mmCIF file of C-alpha atoms in Angstrom:
data_model
loop_
_atom_site.group_PDB
_atom_site.id
_atom_site.type_symbol
_atom_site.label_atom_id
_atom_site.label_comp_id
_atom_site.label_asym_id
_atom_site.label_seq_id
_atom_site.Cartn_x
_atom_site.Cartn_y
_atom_site.Cartn_z
ATOM 1 C CA MET R 1 154.502 69.370 151.851
ATOM 2 C CA ASP R 2 155.506 71.453 148.902
ATOM 3 C CA ASP R 3 153.852 68.986 146.529
ATOM 4 C CA ASP R 4 150.572 69.242 148.434
ATOM 5 C CA PHE R 5 150.770 73.011 148.303
ATOM 6 C CA ILE R 6 151.362 72.945 144.547
ATOM 7 C CA ARG R 7 148.541 70.483 143.986
ATOM 8 C CA GLY R 8 146.145 72.618 146.017
ATOM 9 C CA HIS R 9 147.183 75.689 144.171
ATOM 10 C CA ASP R 10 146.699 73.972 140.818
ATOM 11 C CA THR R 11 143.244 72.629 141.681
ATOM 12 C CA GLY R 12 142.037 76.108 142.731
ATOM 13 C CA ARG R 13 142.988 77.942 139.535
ATOM 14 C CA PRO R 14 140.391 76.323 137.215
ATOM 15 C CA GLU R 15 137.619 77.320 139.615
ATOM 16 C CA LYS R 16 138.707 80.967 139.504
ATOM 17 C CA ASP R 17 139.052 80.944 135.725
ATOM 18 C CA SER R 18 135.622 79.382 135.386
ATOM 19 C CA LEU R 19 134.031 82.021 137.631
ATOM 20 C CA PHE R 20 135.701 84.835 135.702
ATOM 21 C CA GLY R 21 134.559 83.369 132.384
ATOM 22 C CA TRP R 22 130.960 83.053 133.534
ATOM 23 C CA THR R 23 131.029 86.653 134.774
ATOM 24 C CA ILE R 24 132.174 87.891 131.377
ATOM 25 C CA PHE R 25 129.563 85.745 129.630
ATOM 26 C CA ILE R 26 126.730 87.088 131.810
ATOM 27 C CA LEU R 27 127.882 90.673 131.235
ATOM 28 C CA LEU R 28 127.888 90.059 127.497
ATOM 29 C CA LEU R 29 124.342 88.672 127.698
ATOM 30 C CA ILE R 30 123.216 91.735 129.648
ATOM 31 C CA GLY R 31 124.824 93.993 127.040
ATOM 32 C CA ALA R 32 123.168 92.091 124.201
ATOM 33 C CA ALA R 33 119.774 92.293 125.896
ATOM 34 C CA PHE R 34 120.210 96.026 126.493
ATOM 35 C CA ALA R 35 121.250 96.577 122.872
ATOM 36 C CA ALA R 36 118.217 94.590 121.674
ATOM 37 C CA TRP R 37 115.963 96.675 123.889
ATOM 38 C CA LEU R 38 117.444 99.899 122.533
ATOM 39 C CA GLY R 39 117.071 98.642 118.966
ATOM 40 C CA THR R 40 113.454 97.669 119.525
ATOM 41 C CA TYR R 41 112.706 101.035 121.113
ATOM 42 C CA ARG R 42 114.345 102.824 118.212
ATOM 43 C CA ILE R 43 112.390 100.873 115.606
ATOM 44 C CA PHE R 44 108.956 100.995 117.254
ATOM 45 C CA GLY R 45 109.427 104.412 118.831
ATOM 46 C CA HIS R 46 110.560 106.222 115.679
ATOM 47 C CA PRO R 47 108.587 105.130 112.616
ATOM 48 C CA GLU R 48 109.527 108.436 110.983
ATOM 49 C CA ASP R 49 112.989 106.961 110.424
ATOM 50 C CA PRO R 50 112.940 105.404 106.917
ATOM 51 C CA LYS R 51 114.677 102.181 108.014
ATOM 52 C CA SER R 52 112.363 101.762 110.993
ATOM 53 C CA TYR R 53 109.274 102.371 108.848
ATOM 54 C CA ALA R 54 110.415 99.873 106.207
ATOM 55 C CA LEU R 55 111.005 97.187 108.843
ATOM 56 C CA LEU R 56 107.699 97.873 110.579
ATOM 57 C CA ARG R 57 105.895 97.558 107.249
ATOM 58 C CA LYS R 58 107.605 94.231 106.557
ATOM 59 C CA LEU R 59 106.612 92.973 110.004
ATOM 60 C CA ASP R 60 103.100 94.378 109.541
ATOM 61 C CA LYS R 61 103.494 96.348 112.762
ATOM 62 C CA ILE R 62 102.298 99.710 111.497
ATOM 63 C CA GLU R 63 99.051 100.586 109.785
ATOM 64 C CA PRO R 64 98.761 102.705 106.636
ATOM 65 C CA PRO R 65 97.353 106.229 107.041
ATOM 66 C CA LYS R 66 93.786 106.160 108.269
ATOM 67 C CA GLN R 67 90.820 107.996 106.804
ATOM 68 C CA PHE R 68 89.183 109.840 109.696
ATOM 69 C CA GLN R 69 85.612 110.979 110.086
ATOM 70 C CA VAL R 70 84.954 114.548 111.140
ATOM 71 C CA THR R 71 83.220 113.334 114.320
ATOM 72 C CA SER R 72 86.065 111.039 115.391
ATOM 73 C CA ALA R 73 89.116 113.016 114.349
ATOM 74 C CA PRO R 74 92.113 113.537 116.648
ATOM 75 C CA ALA R 75 91.951 116.532 118.944
ATOM 76 C CA GLY R 76 93.512 119.597 117.411
ATOM 77 C CA GLU R 77 93.825 123.352 117.156
ATOM 78 C CA PHE R 78 93.077 125.486 114.106
ATOM 79 C CA LEU R 79 95.753 127.924 113.020
ATOM 80 C CA ASN R 80 95.512 130.564 110.307
ATOM 81 C CA PRO R 81 98.658 131.643 108.380
ATOM 82 C CA GLU R 82 99.578 134.415 110.807
ATOM 83 C CA LYS R 83 99.307 132.151 113.844
ATOM 84 C CA LEU R 84 101.319 129.435 112.094
ATOM 85 C CA TYR R 85 104.101 131.875 111.335
ATOM 86 C CA ASP R 86 104.122 133.368 114.832
ATOM 87 C CA ARG R 87 104.382 129.933 116.406
ATOM 88 C CA TYR R 88 107.127 128.362 114.278
ATOM 89 C CA ALA R 89 109.107 131.162 112.631
ATOM 90 C CA LEU R 90 111.460 131.621 115.576
ATOM 91 C CA PHE R 91 112.214 127.931 116.078
ATOM 92 C CA THR R 92 115.910 127.075 115.972
ATOM 93 C CA ALA R 93 117.123 124.468 113.487
ATOM 94 C CA LEU R 94 117.234 121.842 116.256
ATOM 95 C CA GLU R 95 113.760 122.728 117.534
ATOM 96 C CA LEU R 96 112.395 122.548 114.011
ATOM 97 C CA LYS R 97 114.018 119.159 113.456
ATOM 98 C CA ARG R 98 112.470 117.735 116.625
ATOM 99 C CA GLU R 99 109.070 119.242 115.830
ATOM 100 C CA ASN R 100 109.117 117.738 112.337
ATOM 101 C CA GLU R 101 110.016 114.321 113.727
ATOM 102 C CA THR R 102 107.078 114.544 116.134
ATOM 103 C CA LEU R 103 104.608 115.772 113.493
ATOM 104 C CA LEU R 104 105.485 113.006 111.030
ATOM 105 C CA ARG R 105 105.641 110.328 113.756
ATOM 106 C CA ASN R 106 102.159 111.211 114.976
ATOM 107 C CA TYR R 107 100.784 111.139 111.431
ATOM 108 C CA LEU R 108 102.343 107.729 110.713
ATOM 109 C CA ARG R 109 100.839 106.380 113.939
ATOM 110 C CA ASN R 110 97.423 107.795 113.038
ATOM 111 C CA TYR R 111 97.660 110.011 116.136
ATOM 112 C CA ARG R 112 97.043 107.067 118.491
ATOM 113 C CA GLU R 113 100.014 107.499 120.811
ATOM 114 C CA THR R 114 100.049 111.228 121.410
ATOM 115 C CA LYS R 115 98.205 113.702 123.571
ATOM 116 C CA LYS R 116 99.471 116.721 121.633
ATOM 117 C CA LEU R 117 96.888 118.753 119.779
ATOM 118 C CA VAL R 118 97.133 118.293 116.035
ATOM 119 C CA PRO R 119 97.855 121.596 114.226
ATOM 120 C CA TYR R 120 95.229 122.058 111.494
ATOM 121 C CA VAL R 121 95.597 124.802 108.888
ATOM 122 C CA ILE R 122 92.672 127.107 108.122
ATOM 123 C CA GLY R 123 92.281 130.123 105.887
ATOM 124 C CA ARG R 124 92.155 131.043 102.216
ATOM 125 C CA PHE R 125 95.092 130.304 99.908
ATOM 126 C CA ASN R 126 95.797 130.780 96.218
ATOM 127 C CA ILE R 127 97.517 128.044 94.204
ATOM 128 C CA VAL R 128 100.922 129.037 92.854
ATOM 129 C CA GLU R 129 101.679 125.766 91.077
ATOM 130 C CA SER R 130 100.867 122.066 91.373
ATOM 131 C CA PHE R 131 102.992 118.974 90.806
ATOM 132 C CA PRO R 132 102.162 115.296 90.284
ATOM 133 C CA LEU R 133 103.143 112.740 92.920
ATOM 134 C CA SER R 134 104.948 109.527 92.035
ATOM 135 C CA ALA R 135 106.728 106.521 93.502
ATOM 136 C CA GLU R 136 109.721 108.829 94.051
ATOM 137 C CA THR R 137 107.786 110.985 96.520
ATOM 138 C CA MET R 138 106.489 110.141 99.988
ATOM 139 C CA PHE R 139 102.908 109.902 98.708
ATOM 140 C CA PRO R 140 102.951 107.569 95.678
ATOM 141 C CA SER R 141 100.064 109.053 93.665
ATOM 142 C CA GLY R 142 97.994 112.189 93.508
ATOM 143 C CA TYR R 143 99.033 115.839 93.362
ATOM 144 C CA VAL R 144 100.607 118.436 95.612
ATOM 145 C CA ALA R 145 99.692 122.115 95.378
ATOM 146 C CA LEU R 146 101.890 125.039 96.384
ATOM 147 C CA ALA R 147 99.719 127.887 97.625
ATOM 148 C CA VAL R 148 100.100 131.210 99.398
ATOM 149 C CA PRO R 149 97.658 133.288 101.455
ATOM 150 C CA GLU R 150 97.007 136.591 99.696
ATOM 151 C CA ASP R 151 96.927 138.533 102.961
ATOM 152 C CA TYR R 152 100.025 136.998 104.589
ATOM 153 C CA PRO R 153 102.928 136.369 102.162
ATOM 154 C CA ARG R 154 105.302 135.071 104.847
ATOM 155 C CA VAL R 155 103.645 131.632 104.687
ATOM 156 C CA VAL R 156 103.671 129.033 101.918
ATOM 157 C CA LEU R 157 101.404 125.982 102.020
ATOM 158 C CA GLU R 158 102.314 122.660 100.435
ATOM 159 C CA HIS R 159 98.982 120.862 100.407
ATOM 160 C CA VAL R 160 98.952 117.160 99.537
ATOM 161 C CA TYR R 161 96.094 115.583 97.588
ATOM 162 C CA PRO R 162 96.648 111.788 97.812
ATOM 163 C CA ALA R 163 94.501 109.958 95.277
ATOM 164 C CA GLU R 164 94.318 106.832 93.183
ATOM 165 C CA PRO R 165 96.376 106.908 89.940
ATOM 166 C CA GLU R 166 93.246 107.109 87.780
ATOM 167 C CA SER R 167 92.367 110.458 89.406
ATOM 168 C CA THR R 168 95.621 112.122 88.338
ATOM 169 C CA GLY R 169 94.073 113.550 85.159
ATOM 170 C CA ILE R 170 91.222 115.396 86.885
ATOM 171 C CA LEU R 171 93.581 116.643 89.610
ATOM 172 C CA LYS R 172 95.886 118.110 86.977
ATOM 173 C CA THR R 173 92.938 119.811 85.294
ATOM 174 C CA MET R 174 91.508 121.310 88.489
ATOM 175 C CA LEU R 175 94.536 122.217 90.617
ATOM 176 C CA THR R 176 95.674 125.045 88.370
ATOM 177 C CA PRO R 177 97.541 128.256 89.282
ATOM 178 C CA GLY R 178 95.155 130.958 90.464
ATOM 179 C CA LEU R 179 92.634 128.575 92.007
ATOM 180 C CA ASP R 180 91.567 129.508 95.534
ATOM 181 C CA LEU R 181 91.722 126.960 98.347
ATOM 182 C CA ARG R 182 89.629 127.541 101.449
ATOM 183 C CA PHE R 183 90.048 125.486 104.592
ATOM 184 C CA GLN R 184 87.290 125.788 107.181
ATOM 185 C CA ARG R 185 87.314 124.418 110.680
ATOM 186 C CA SER R 186 83.794 123.069 110.261
ATOM 187 C CA LEU R 187 84.664 120.957 107.190
ATOM 188 C CA ASP R 188 88.403 120.602 106.637
ATOM 189 C CA LEU R 189 91.005 118.835 108.709
ATOM 190 C CA SER R 190 94.325 119.417 106.977
ATOM 191 C CA ALA R 191 96.981 118.316 109.452
ATOM 192 C CA ILE R 192 100.472 119.771 109.293
ATOM 193 C CA ILE R 193 103.147 117.065 109.005
ATOM 194 C CA HIS R 194 106.225 119.167 108.205
ATOM 195 C CA ILE R 195 107.615 122.687 108.538
ATOM 196 C CA GLU R 196 110.359 124.055 106.301
ATOM 197 C CA ARG R 197 112.150 127.396 106.552
ATOM 198 C CA LEU R 198 112.780 128.753 103.052
ATOM 199 C CA GLN R 199 115.873 130.697 102.024
ATOM 200 C CA ASP R 200 113.937 133.952 101.643
ATOM 201 C CA GLY R 201 112.716 133.770 105.254
ATOM 202 C CA ARG R 202 109.250 132.445 104.531
ATOM 203 C CA VAL R 203 107.984 129.319 106.268
ATOM 204 C CA MET R 204 106.430 126.479 104.278
ATOM 205 C CA PHE R 205 103.966 124.087 105.884
ATOM 206 C CA THR R 206 103.145 120.662 104.445
ATOM 207 C CA ALA R 207 99.580 119.587 105.222
ATOM 208 C CA VAL R 208 97.547 116.450 104.507
ATOM 209 C CA PRO R 209 93.705 116.331 104.583
ATOM 210 C CA ILE R 210 93.182 113.413 106.967
ATOM 211 C CA LEU R 211 89.480 113.211 106.044
ATOM 212 C CA TYR R 212 90.493 112.326 102.457
ATOM 213 C CA GLY R 213 87.139 113.591 101.249
ATOM 214 C CA SER R 214 85.780 114.782 97.913
ATOM 215 C CA TYR R 215 86.339 118.242 96.444
ATOM 216 C CA THR R 216 84.599 120.347 93.835
ATOM 217 C CA LEU R 217 84.822 123.802 92.270
ATOM 218 C CA LYS R 218 82.468 126.277 93.902
ATOM 219 C CA GLN R 219 82.270 128.399 90.736
ATOM 220 C CA GLY R 220 82.781 125.731 88.106
ATOM 221 C CA GLN R 221 82.500 122.085 87.193
ATOM 222 C CA GLY R 222 84.424 118.996 88.174
ATOM 223 C CA SER R 223 85.132 117.032 91.321
ATOM 224 C CA PHE R 224 87.546 114.447 92.640
ATOM 225 C CA SER R 225 87.911 112.155 95.639
ATOM 226 C CA LEU R 226 90.997 111.532 97.729
ATOM 227 C CA ALA R 227 92.165 108.250 99.236
ATOM 228 C CA PRO R 228 94.754 107.454 101.919
ATOM 229 C CA PRO R 229 97.853 105.733 100.513
ATOM 230 C CA ALA R 230 98.312 102.046 101.231
ATOM 231 C CA GLU R 231 102.007 102.662 101.870
ATOM 232 C CA LEU R 232 104.320 105.638 102.097
ATOM 233 C CA ASN R 233 107.818 106.169 100.754
ATOM 234 C CA VAL R 234 109.142 107.717 103.948
ATOM 235 C CA ALA R 235 112.691 107.631 102.617
ATOM 236 C CA ALA R 236 111.727 110.249 99.990
ATOM 237 C CA GLY R 237 111.240 112.790 102.780
ATOM 238 C CA VAL R 238 109.287 116.000 103.171
ATOM 239 C CA PRO R 239 108.702 118.565 101.668
ATOM 240 C CA LEU R 240 107.455 116.832 98.551
ATOM 241 C CA THR R 241 108.488 119.595 96.151
ATOM 242 C CA LYS R 242 112.143 120.265 95.427
ATOM 243 C CA ALA R 243 113.659 123.549 96.567
ATOM 244 C CA SER R 244 114.283 124.581 92.956
ATOM 245 C CA GLU R 245 110.648 123.866 92.019
ATOM 246 C CA THR R 246 109.365 125.873 94.957
ATOM 247 C CA ASP R 247 111.649 128.824 94.249
ATOM 248 C CA THR R 248 110.753 128.903 90.541
ATOM 249 C CA ALA R 249 107.012 128.621 91.240
ATOM 250 C CA LEU R 250 107.076 131.458 93.781
ATOM 251 C CA ARG R 251 109.056 133.722 91.423
ATOM 252 C CA GLN R 252 106.589 133.071 88.606
ATOM 253 C CA TYR R 253 103.700 133.782 90.969
ATOM 254 C CA VAL R 254 105.170 137.175 91.896
ATOM 255 C CA ALA R 255 105.671 137.977 88.211
ATOM 256 C CA ARG R 256 102.060 137.026 87.387
ATOM 257 C CA LYS R 257 100.737 139.186 90.215
ATOM 258 C CA ALA R 258 102.771 142.153 89.035
ATOM 259 C CA GLN R 259 101.561 141.687 85.459
ATOM 260 C CA SER R 260 97.974 141.404 86.682
ATOM 261 C CA ARG R 261 98.248 144.701 88.561
ATOM 262 C CA VAL R 262 99.631 146.411 85.468
ATOM 263 C CA SER R 263 96.775 145.056 83.331
ATOM 264 C CA ILE R 264 94.141 146.179 85.825
ATOM 265 C CA ALA R 265 95.658 149.662 86.019
ATOM 266 C CA ARG R 266 95.672 149.918 82.215
ATOM 267 C CA GLU R 267 92.026 148.832 82.003
ATOM 268 C CA ASP R 268 91.024 151.375 84.635
ATOM 269 C CA THR R 269 92.417 154.171 82.479
ATOM 270 C CA GLU R 270 90.668 152.944 79.328
ATOM 271 C CA ILE R 271 87.187 152.125 80.642
ATOM 272 C CA THR R 272 84.747 154.755 81.819
ATOM 273 C CA PRO R 273 83.284 154.310 85.329
ATOM 274 C CA GLN R 274 79.821 153.661 83.896
ATOM 275 C CA ALA R 275 81.125 150.814 81.721
ATOM 276 C CA THR R 276 83.397 149.183 84.289
ATOM 277 C CA PRO R 277 82.390 145.503 84.505
ATOM 278 C CA LYS R 278 82.134 143.649 87.747
ATOM 279 C CA PRO R 279 85.117 141.366 88.421
ATOM 280 C CA ALA R 280 84.450 137.717 87.700
ATOM 281 C CA PRO R 281 84.380 135.499 90.800
ATOM 282 C CA THR R 282 87.561 133.521 91.413
ATOM 283 C CA ALA R 283 87.213 129.762 91.141
ATOM 284 C CA GLU R 284 87.415 128.157 94.560
ATOM 285 C CA LEU R 285 88.036 124.552 95.566
ATOM 286 C CA VAL R 286 85.870 123.398 98.467
ATOM 287 C CA ARG R 287 85.306 120.086 100.176
ATOM 288 C CA LEU R 288 82.093 118.201 99.562
ATOM 289 C CA ASP R 289 80.658 117.164 102.909
ATOM 290 C CA PRO R 290 78.414 114.112 102.355
ATOM 291 C CA THR R 291 76.622 114.695 105.649
ATOM 292 C CA PRO R 292 76.689 118.443 106.359
ATOM 293 C CA PRO R 293 75.856 119.486 109.919
ATOM 294 C CA PRO R 294 72.462 121.119 110.451
ATOM 295 C CA ASP R 295 72.312 124.912 110.346
ATOM 296 C CA PRO R 296 72.973 126.946 112.290
ATOM 297 C CA ILE R 297 75.997 125.468 114.012
ATOM 298 C CA GLU R 298 78.969 127.087 115.675
ATOM 299 C CA PRO R 299 82.414 126.110 114.358
ATOM 300 C CA THR R 300 83.627 125.463 117.891
ATOM 301 C CA THR R 301 81.089 122.672 118.357
ATOM 302 C CA THR R 302 81.540 120.956 114.997
ATOM 303 C CA LEU R 303 84.370 118.778 116.296
ATOM 304 C CA ALA R 304 83.105 118.495 119.822
ATOM 305 C CA THR R 305 83.146 114.713 119.772
ATOM 306 C CA ALA R 306 86.757 114.887 118.625
ATOM 307 C CA GLN R 307 87.531 117.101 121.623
ATOM 308 C CA ALA R 308 89.285 119.596 119.396
ATOM 309 C CA THR R 309 90.364 122.916 120.817
ATOM 310 C CA PRO R 310 90.050 125.449 117.970
ATOM 311 C CA SER R 311 91.789 128.785 118.128
ATOM 312 C CA PRO R 312 90.038 131.932 116.904
ATOM 313 C CA THR R 313 90.668 132.706 113.248
#
């Protein structure tokens, strides 16, 4: 009797062990599947992460930046320097981090998977300094210009000019300190992809012209054409200029402005009113529109087919 009991007990144990083992194995499979799902979501859902972007590029699962047409551009809103500052200046560090992730993610996806309005910068800016782009920066070739609006010094614009390497020479010649940049809602679509709070309290906005058009000097000679990069070095990060470069350029700009005011005041005391010459027009960089809209046309209807929602200047 005891032997039968022992035999029955022995024959039942392997069945229990087997059931327990299968349960653990199934749980491990579920965990692995969940981890794979999370990994896939992280990679495809966050191309702004350098590792995710690099893998997506290897798998050919993300397109390079697209060159948009003015009539098929993503829906957006047009913000002048004051409106840009009012909107983002009070963001906390965490809010700014999340906003920057969203802005860059939408740009990398060519704005296909978002319903948010794209913030476009408009207004008149003056170049402080310009720097060449290289393989060490997010955009591999072209130039980036630091500019400030003369009527609203709380904002700094870092405007990217992506171009083929052979255009670097003309960009260097044209994007000089003192040159005016004018962005109009009827012609320019410079999308903001990053926001940086500077140490002095100013806010710097990085913008990319998603039309990648051609530009010329309104009061001068020369022109150049932009081109979307085939690939980005996302790991290099944004902003494209180093903090030390930005700080030095802004200090030099302030010094030049002060010197210019002193020179003008000295000339005013030396020249009689009858002989005072008219000031020479400032050189201005403007976009060449190959197919300008017929006149007259209201700015609010220029991007109607893009369903943009412009804000008043």
